[in-house]
């Protein structure tokens, strides 16, 4: 068995960039919904490149004035947006539909806080529970606050 880390193909990465750009345009025009979920644009800085990144991502209410994100996906573990966010948390901003970017502070939830947030997320979108079961790992849950 090979220990070589799998990476996305050039075509796959190109397609993802095109789809992200399209979704970002929709969000900026005020349409922040995809597959029945609320979507925002997360602005981060590339952990290796230092280049700005803009990722459309679904979010869930934290019951207050914050946003919950699930670090699902990622071919070899955590998704790039999560790794970038954790590498440069002080540079994170979000764009809600039709609004300008606002700075946010990320907090990775643990213990009872994570469990409570996860229950709310999987109640709103049961598919996340199924995704996590297939992934064989616990997804990080991030609370963003202003």
Coordinates of N, CA, C and O in Angstrom, one line a residue:
X1 N 0.9 -1.2 0.0 CA 0.0 0.0 0.0 C 0.9 1.2 0.0 O 1.9 1.3 0.7
X2 N 0.6 2.2 -0.8 CA 1.3 3.4 -0.9 C 1.0 4.4 0.2 O -0.1 4.5 0.7
X3 N 2.1 5.1 0.7 CA 1.9 6.1 1.7 C 1.8 7.5 1.1 O 1.8 8.4 1.9
X4 N 1.9 7.5 -0.2 CA 1.8 8.8 -0.9 C 0.5 9.5 -0.5 O -0.6 8.9 -0.7
X5 N 0.5 10.8 -0.1 CA -0.7 11.5 0.2 C -1.4 11.8 -1.1 O -0.8 12.3 -2.1
X6 N -2.7 11.6 -1.1 CA -3.5 11.9 -2.3 C -3.8 13.4 -2.4 O -4.0 14.0 -1.4
X7 N -3.8 13.9 -3.6 CA -4.1 15.3 -3.8 C -5.2 15.4 -4.8 O -5.5 14.5 -5.6
X8 N -5.8 16.6 -4.9 CA -6.8 16.8 -5.9 C -6.2 17.0 -7.3 O -5.1 17.5 -7.4
X9 N -6.8 16.5 -8.3 CA -6.3 16.6 -9.6 C -6.4 18.1 -10.1 O -7.2 18.9 -9.5
X10 N -5.7 18.5 -11.1 CA -5.8 19.8 -11.6 C -7.2 20.2 -12.0 O -7.7 21.3 -11.7
X11 N -7.9 19.3 -12.7 CA -9.2 19.6 -13.1 C -10.2 19.7 -12.0 O -11.0 20.6 -11.9
X12 N -10.0 18.9 -11.0 CA -10.9 18.9 -9.8 C -10.7 20.3 -9.1 O -11.7 20.9 -8.7
X13 N -9.5 20.7 -8.9 CA -9.2 22.0 -8.2 C -9.8 23.1 -9.1 O -10.4 24.0 -8.5
X14 N -9.6 23.1 -10.4 CA -10.1 24.1 -11.3 C -11.6 24.2 -11.1 O -12.2 25.3 -11.0
X15 N -12.3 23.0 -11.2 CA -13.7 23.0 -11.1 C -14.2 23.6 -9.7 O -15.2 24.3 -9.7
X16 N -13.5 23.2 -8.6 CA -13.9 23.7 -7.3 C -13.8 25.3 -7.3 O -14.6 25.9 -6.8
X17 N -12.7 25.8 -7.9 CA -12.5 27.3 -7.9 C -13.7 27.9 -8.7 O -14.2 29.0 -8.3
X18 N -14.1 27.3 -9.8 CA -15.2 27.9 -10.6 C -16.5 27.8 -9.9 O -17.2 28.8 -9.9
X19 N -16.7 26.7 -9.2 CA -18.0 26.6 -8.4 C -18.0 27.6 -7.2 O -19.0 28.2 -7.0
X20 N -16.9 27.7 -6.6 CA -16.8 28.7 -5.5 C -17.0 30.1 -5.9 O -17.8 30.9 -5.3
X21 N -16.4 30.5 -7.1 CA -16.6 31.8 -7.6 C -18.0 32.1 -7.9 O -18.6 33.1 -7.7
X22 N -18.7 31.1 -8.5 CA -20.1 31.2 -8.9 C -21.0 31.4 -7.6 O -21.9 32.2 -7.6
X23 N -20.7 30.6 -6.6 CA -21.5 30.7 -5.3 C -21.2 32.0 -4.7 O -22.1 32.7 -4.2
X24 N -20.0 32.5 -4.7 CA -19.6 33.8 -4.1 C -20.4 34.9 -4.8 O -20.9 35.8 -4.1
X25 N -20.5 34.9 -6.1 CA -21.3 35.9 -6.8 C -22.8 35.9 -6.4 O -23.4 36.9 -6.2
X26 N -23.3 34.7 -6.2 CA -24.7 34.5 -5.7 C -24.9 35.2 -4.3 O -25.9 35.9 -4.1
X27 N -24.0 34.9 -3.5 CA -24.0 35.4 -2.1 C -23.9 36.9 -2.1 O -24.7 37.6 -1.4
X28 N -23.0 37.5 -2.9 CA -22.9 38.9 -3.0 C -24.1 39.6 -3.6 O -24.4 40.8 -3.3
X29 N -24.9 38.9 -4.4 CA -26.1 39.4 -4.9 C -27.3 39.3 -3.9 O -28.4 39.6 -4.2
X30 N -27.0 38.7 -2.8 CA -28.0 38.5 -1.8 C -28.7 37.2 -1.6 O -29.5 37.0 -0.8
X31 N -28.2 36.2 -2.4 CA -28.8 34.8 -2.3 C -27.8 34.0 -1.5 O -26.9 33.4 -2.1
X32 N -28.1 33.8 -0.3 CA -27.2 33.1 0.6 C -27.8 31.7 1.0 O -27.7 31.4 2.2
X33 N -28.3 31.0 0.0 CA -28.9 29.7 0.3 C -28.4 28.7 -0.7 O -28.3 29.0 -1.9
X34 N -28.1 27.5 -0.2 CA -27.7 26.4 -1.1 C -28.1 25.1 -0.5 O -27.8 24.8 0.6
X35 N -28.8 24.3 -1.3 CA -29.3 23.0 -0.8 C -30.0 23.1 0.6 O -29.9 22.3 1.4
X36 N -30.8 24.2 0.7 CA -31.6 24.4 2.0 C -30.7 24.8 3.2 O -31.2 24.8 4.3
X37 N -29.5 25.3 2.9 CA -28.7 25.7 4.0 C -28.3 27.2 3.8 O -28.1 27.6 2.6
X38 N -28.1 27.9 4.9 CA -27.5 29.3 4.8 C -26.1 29.2 4.4 O -25.3 28.3 5.0
X39 N -25.6 30.1 3.6 CA -24.2 30.1 3.1 C -23.6 31.5 3.3 O -24.3 32.5 3.0
X40 N -22.4 31.6 3.7 CA -21.6 32.9 3.8 C -20.3 32.7 3.1 O -20.0 31.6 2.6
X41 N -19.6 33.8 2.9 CA -18.2 33.7 2.3 C -17.2 33.9 3.5 O -17.3 34.9 4.1
X42 N -16.4 32.9 3.6 CA -15.3 33.0 4.6 C -14.0 33.5 4.0 O -13.6 32.9 3.0
X43 N -13.5 34.6 4.5 CA -12.2 35.1 4.0 C -11.1 34.7 4.9 O -11.2 34.9 6.1
X44 N -10.1 34.0 4.3 CA -9.0 33.6 5.1 C -7.7 33.9 4.3 O -7.8 34.4 3.2
X45 N -6.6 33.6 4.9 CA -5.3 33.8 4.2 C -4.6 32.4 4.1 O -4.6 31.6 5.1
X46 N -4.1 32.0 3.0 CA -3.5 30.7 2.7 C -2.4 30.5 3.7 O -1.5 31.4 3.9
X47 N -2.4 29.4 4.4 CA -1.4 29.1 5.4 C 0.0 29.0 4.9 O 1.0 29.3 5.5
X48 N 0.2 28.6 3.6 CA 1.5 28.5 3.0 C 1.8 29.6 2.0 O 2.8 30.1 2.0
X49 N 0.7 30.0 1.3 CA 0.9 31.0 0.2 C 0.9 32.4 0.7 O 1.4 33.3 0.1
X50 N 0.1 32.6 1.8 CA -0.2 34.0 2.3 C -1.1 34.7 1.4 O -1.4 35.9 1.6
X51 N -1.7 34.0 0.4 CA -2.7 34.7 -0.5 C -4.1 34.7 0.1 O -4.5 33.7 0.8
X52 N -4.9 35.7 -0.2 CA -6.3 35.7 0.2 C -7.1 34.6 -0.4 O -6.9 34.2 -1.5
X53 N -8.0 34.0 0.4 CA -8.9 32.9 0.0 C -10.3 33.3 0.4 O -10.5 33.9 1.4
X54 N -11.2 33.0 -0.5 CA -12.7 33.2 -0.3 C -13.4 31.9 -0.5 O -13.5 31.4 -1.6
X55 N -14.0 31.4 0.6 CA -14.7 30.1 0.5 C -16.1 30.2 0.9 O -16.5 30.7 2.0
X56 N -17.1 29.9 0.0 CA -18.5 29.8 0.4 C -18.7 28.6 1.3 O -18.1 27.5 1.0
X57 N -19.3 28.8 2.4 CA -19.5 27.7 3.3 C -20.8 27.8 4.1 O -21.3 28.9 4.3
X58 N -21.4 26.7 4.3 CA -22.7 26.7 5.0 C -22.4 27.0 6.5 O -21.4 26.7 7.0
X59 N -23.4 27.7 7.1 CA -23.3 28.1 8.5 C -24.6 27.8 9.2 O -25.7 27.7 8.6
X60 N -24.5 27.7 10.5 CA -25.7 27.5 11.4 C -25.7 28.5 12.5 O -24.6 28.9 12.9
X61 N -26.8 28.9 13.0 CA -26.9 29.9 14.1 C -26.4 29.2 15.4 O -26.6 28.0 15.6
X62 N -25.7 30.0 16.2 CA -25.3 29.5 17.5 C -26.3 29.9 18.6 O -26.0 29.7 19.7
X63 N -27.4 30.4 18.2 CA -28.4 30.8 19.1 C -28.2 32.2 19.6 O -29.1 32.7 20.4
X64 N -27.1 32.8 19.2 CA -26.9 34.2 19.6 C -26.5 35.0 18.4 O -27.2 34.9 17.4
X65 N -25.4 35.7 18.5 CA -25.0 36.6 17.4 C -23.7 36.0 16.7 O -23.0 36.7 16.0
X66 N -23.5 34.7 16.8 CA -22.4 34.1 16.2 C -22.8 33.1 15.1 O -24.0 32.9 14.9
X67 N -21.8 32.5 14.4 CA -22.0 31.6 13.3 C -21.3 30.3 13.6 O -20.1 30.3 14.0
X68 N -21.9 29.1 13.4 CA -21.2 27.8 13.5 C -20.9 27.3 12.1 O -21.7 27.3 11.2
X69 N -19.6 26.8 12.0 CA -19.2 26.2 10.8 C -18.7 24.8 11.1 O -18.1 24.5 12.2
X70 N -18.9 23.8 10.2 CA -18.5 22.5 10.4 C -17.3 22.2 9.4 O -17.4 22.4 8.2
X71 N -16.2 21.7 10.0 CA -15.0 21.4 9.1 C -15.1 20.0 8.6 O -14.4 19.1 8.9
X72 N -16.1 19.9 7.7 CA -16.3 18.6 7.0 C -15.6 18.7 5.6 O -15.2 19.7 5.2
X73 N -15.5 17.5 5.0 CA -14.8 17.4 3.7 C -13.3 17.4 3.9 O -12.8 17.0 5.0
X74 N -12.6 17.8 2.9 CA -11.1 17.7 3.0 C -10.7 16.3 2.6 O -11.1 15.3 3.3
X75 N -10.0 16.2 1.6 CA -9.6 14.8 1.1 C -8.7 14.1 2.0 O -8.8 12.8 2.1
X76 N -7.9 14.8 2.7 CA -6.9 14.1 3.6 C -7.1 14.6 5.1 O -6.1 14.9 5.7
X77 N -8.3 14.8 5.5 CA -8.5 15.3 6.8 C -9.3 16.6 6.8 O -10.3 16.7 6.1
X78 N -8.8 17.6 7.5 CA -9.5 18.9 7.6 C -9.5 19.6 6.2 O -8.5 19.5 5.5
X79 N -10.6 20.3 5.9 CA -10.6 21.1 4.7 C -9.6 22.3 4.7 O -9.2 22.7 5.8
X80 N -9.1 22.7 3.5 CA -8.2 23.8 3.4 C -8.6 25.0 4.2 O -7.8 25.7 4.8
X81 N -9.9 25.4 4.0 CA -10.4 26.6 4.7 C -10.2 26.6 6.2 O -9.8 27.6 6.8
X82 N -10.3 25.4 6.8 CA -10.2 25.3 8.2 C -8.7 25.4 8.6 O -8.3 26.1 9.6
X83 N -7.8 24.8 7.8 CA -6.4 24.9 8.1 C -5.9 26.3 8.0 O -5.1 26.8 8.8
X84 N -6.4 27.0 6.9 CA -6.0 28.4 6.7 C -6.6 29.3 7.9 O -5.9 30.1 8.4
X85 N -7.8 29.0 8.3 CA -8.4 29.8 9.4 C -7.6 29.6 10.7 O -7.3 30.6 11.4
X86 N -7.2 28.4 11.0 CA -6.5 28.2 12.2 C -5.0 28.7 12.1 O -4.5 29.1 13.1
X87 N -4.5 28.8 10.9 CA -3.1 29.3 10.8 C -3.1 30.8 10.9 O -2.1 31.4 11.4
X88 N -4.1 31.5 10.5 CA -4.2 33.0 10.6 C -5.6 33.4 11.1 O -6.3 34.1 10.4
X89 N -5.9 33.1 12.3 CA -7.3 33.4 12.8 C -7.5 34.9 12.9 O -8.7 35.4 12.8
X90 N -6.5 35.7 13.1 CA -6.6 37.1 13.3 C -7.0 37.8 12.0 O -7.3 39.0 12.0
X91 N -6.9 37.1 10.9 CA -7.2 37.8 9.6 C -8.5 37.3 9.0 O -8.8 37.6 7.8
X92 N -9.3 36.6 9.8 CA -10.6 36.0 9.3 C -11.7 37.1 9.2 O -11.8 37.9 10.1
X93 N -12.4 37.1 8.1 CA -13.6 37.9 8.0 C -14.7 37.0 7.3 O -14.4 36.0 6.7
X94 N -15.9 37.5 7.4 CA -17.0 36.8 6.7 C -17.9 37.8 6.0 O -17.9 39.0 6.4
X95 N -18.5 37.3 4.9 CA -19.4 38.2 4.1 C -20.7 37.4 4.2 O -20.8 36.3 3.7
X96 N -21.7 38.1 4.7 CA -23.1 37.6 4.6 C -23.8 38.1 3.4 O -23.3 39.0 2.8
X97 N -24.8 37.4 2.9 CA -25.5 37.8 1.6 C -25.7 39.3 1.5 O -26.4 39.9 2.4
X98 N -25.1 39.9 0.5 CA -25.3 41.3 0.2 C -24.6 42.3 1.1 O -24.8 43.5 1.0
X99 N -23.8 41.8 2.1 CA -23.1 42.7 3.0 C -21.6 42.8 2.7 O -21.1 41.9 2.0
X100 N -21.0 43.7 3.4 CA -19.5 43.8 3.3 C -18.9 42.9 4.3 O -19.5 42.5 5.3
X101 N -17.6 42.5 4.1 CA -16.9 41.6 5.0 C -16.8 42.3 6.4 O -16.6 43.5 6.5
X102 N -16.9 41.4 7.4 CA -16.7 41.9 8.8 C -15.7 41.0 9.5 O -15.8 39.7 9.3
X103 N -14.9 41.5 10.3 CA -13.9 40.6 11.0 C -14.6 39.7 12.0 O -15.6 40.1 12.7
X104 N -14.1 38.5 12.1 CA -14.6 37.5 13.1 C -13.4 36.9 13.8 O -12.3 36.9 13.3
X105 N -13.8 36.3 15.0 CA -12.8 35.6 15.8 C -13.3 34.1 15.8 O -14.4 33.9 16.3
X106 N -12.4 33.2 15.4 CA -12.9 31.8 15.4 C -12.5 31.1 16.7 O -11.5 31.4 17.3
X107 N -13.4 30.2 17.2 CA -13.2 29.4 18.4 C -13.6 28.0 18.0 O -14.7 27.7 17.7
X108 N -12.6 27.0 18.2 CA -13.0 25.6 17.9 C -13.6 25.1 19.2 O -13.1 25.2 20.3
X109 N -14.8 24.6 19.1 CA -15.6 24.1 20.2 C -15.1 22.7 20.6 O -14.8 21.9 19.8
X110 N -15.2 22.5 21.9 CA -14.8 21.2 22.5 C -15.8 20.8 23.6 O -16.6 21.6 24.0
X111 N -15.8 19.6 24.0 CA -16.6 19.1 25.1 C -18.1 19.3 24.9 O -18.7 19.1 23.9
X112 N -18.7 19.8 26.0 CA -20.1 20.0 26.1 C -20.6 21.1 25.1 O -21.7 21.0 24.5
X113 N -19.7 22.1 24.9 CA -20.1 23.2 23.9 C -20.2 22.6 22.5 O -21.1 22.9 21.8
X114 N -19.2 21.7 22.1 CA -19.3 21.1 20.8 C -20.5 20.2 20.7 O -21.2 20.2 19.7
X115 N -20.7 19.4 21.7 CA -21.8 18.4 21.7 C -23.2 19.2 21.5 O -24.0 18.7 20.7
X116 N -23.3 20.3 22.2 CA -24.6 21.0 22.1 C -24.7 21.6 20.7 O -25.8 21.6 20.1
X117 N -23.6 22.2 20.2 CA -23.6 22.8 18.8 C -23.9 21.7 17.8 O -24.7 21.8 16.9
X118 N -23.2 20.5 18.0 CA -23.4 19.4 17.0 C -24.8 18.9 17.0 O -25.4 18.6 15.9
X119 N -25.5 18.8 18.1 CA -26.9 18.4 18.2 C -27.7 19.4 17.4 O -28.6 19.0 16.7
X120 N -27.5 20.7 17.6 CA -28.3 21.7 16.9 C -28.0 21.6 15.3 O -29.0 21.7 14.5
X121 N -26.8 21.4 15.0 CA -26.4 21.3 13.5 C -27.1 20.0 12.9 O -27.7 20.1 11.8
X122 N -27.0 18.9 13.6 CA -27.5 17.7 13.0 C -29.0 17.6 13.0 O -29.7 16.9 12.3
X123 N -29.6 18.4 13.9 CA -31.1 18.5 14.0 C -31.5 19.3 12.7 O -32.5 19.0 12.0
X124 N -30.8 20.4 12.5 CA -31.1 21.3 11.3 C -30.8 20.6 10.0 O -31.5 20.7 9.0
X125 N -29.7 19.8 9.9 CA -29.2 19.2 8.7 C -28.7 17.8 9.1 O -27.5 17.6 9.3
X126 N -29.6 16.8 9.1 CA -29.1 15.4 9.5 C -28.0 14.9 8.6 O -27.3 14.0 9.1
X127 N -27.9 15.4 7.4 CA -26.8 14.9 6.5 C -25.4 15.0 7.1 O -24.6 14.2 6.8
X128 N -25.2 16.0 8.0 CA -23.9 16.2 8.6 C -23.5 15.0 9.5 O -22.4 14.6 9.6
X129 N -24.5 14.5 10.2 CA -24.3 13.3 11.0 C -23.9 12.1 10.2 O -23.0 11.3 10.5
X130 N -24.5 11.9 9.0 CA -24.2 10.9 8.1 C -22.8 11.1 7.5 O -22.0 10.1 7.4
X131 N -22.5 12.3 7.1 CA -21.1 12.6 6.6 C -20.1 12.2 7.6 O -19.0 11.6 7.3
X132 N -20.3 12.7 8.9 CA -19.3 12.4 9.9 C -19.1 10.9 10.1 O -18.0 10.4 10.3
X133 N -20.2 10.2 10.2 CA -20.1 8.7 10.4 C -19.3 8.1 9.3 O -18.5 7.2 9.6
X134 N -19.5 8.5 8.0 CA -18.7 7.9 6.9 C -17.2 8.4 7.0 O -16.3 7.6 6.5
X135 N -17.0 9.5 7.5 CA -15.6 10.1 7.6 C -14.7 9.3 8.6 O -13.5 9.3 8.4
X136 N -15.3 8.8 9.6 CA -14.6 8.0 10.6 C -13.7 8.9 11.5 O -12.8 8.5 12.1
X137 N -14.1 10.2 11.5 CA -13.4 11.2 12.4 C -14.4 12.2 12.9 O -15.5 12.3 12.3
X138 N -14.1 12.9 14.0 CA -15.0 13.9 14.5 C -14.7 15.2 13.8 O -13.5 15.7 13.9
X139 N -15.7 15.8 13.2 CA -15.5 17.1 12.5 C -15.3 18.2 13.6 O -16.0 18.2 14.6
X140 N -14.4 19.1 13.3 CA -14.3 20.3 14.1 C -15.5 21.2 13.9 O -16.0 21.3 12.8
X141 N -16.0 21.8 15.0 CA -17.1 22.8 14.9 C -16.4 24.1 15.4 O -15.9 24.2 16.4
X142 N -16.6 25.1 14.5 CA -16.0 26.4 14.8 C -17.1 27.5 15.0 O -18.0 27.6 14.2
X143 N -17.0 28.2 16.1 CA -17.9 29.3 16.3 C -17.1 30.6 15.9 O -16.0 30.8 16.4
X144 N -17.8 31.4 15.1 CA -17.2 32.7 14.7 C -18.0 33.8 15.4 O -19.3 33.7 15.5
X145 N -17.3 34.7 16.0 CA -18.0 35.8 16.7 C -17.3 37.1 16.2 O -16.1 37.1 15.8
X146 N -18.1 38.2 16.3 CA -17.5 39.5 16.0 C -16.9 40.2 17.1 O -17.1 39.8 18.3

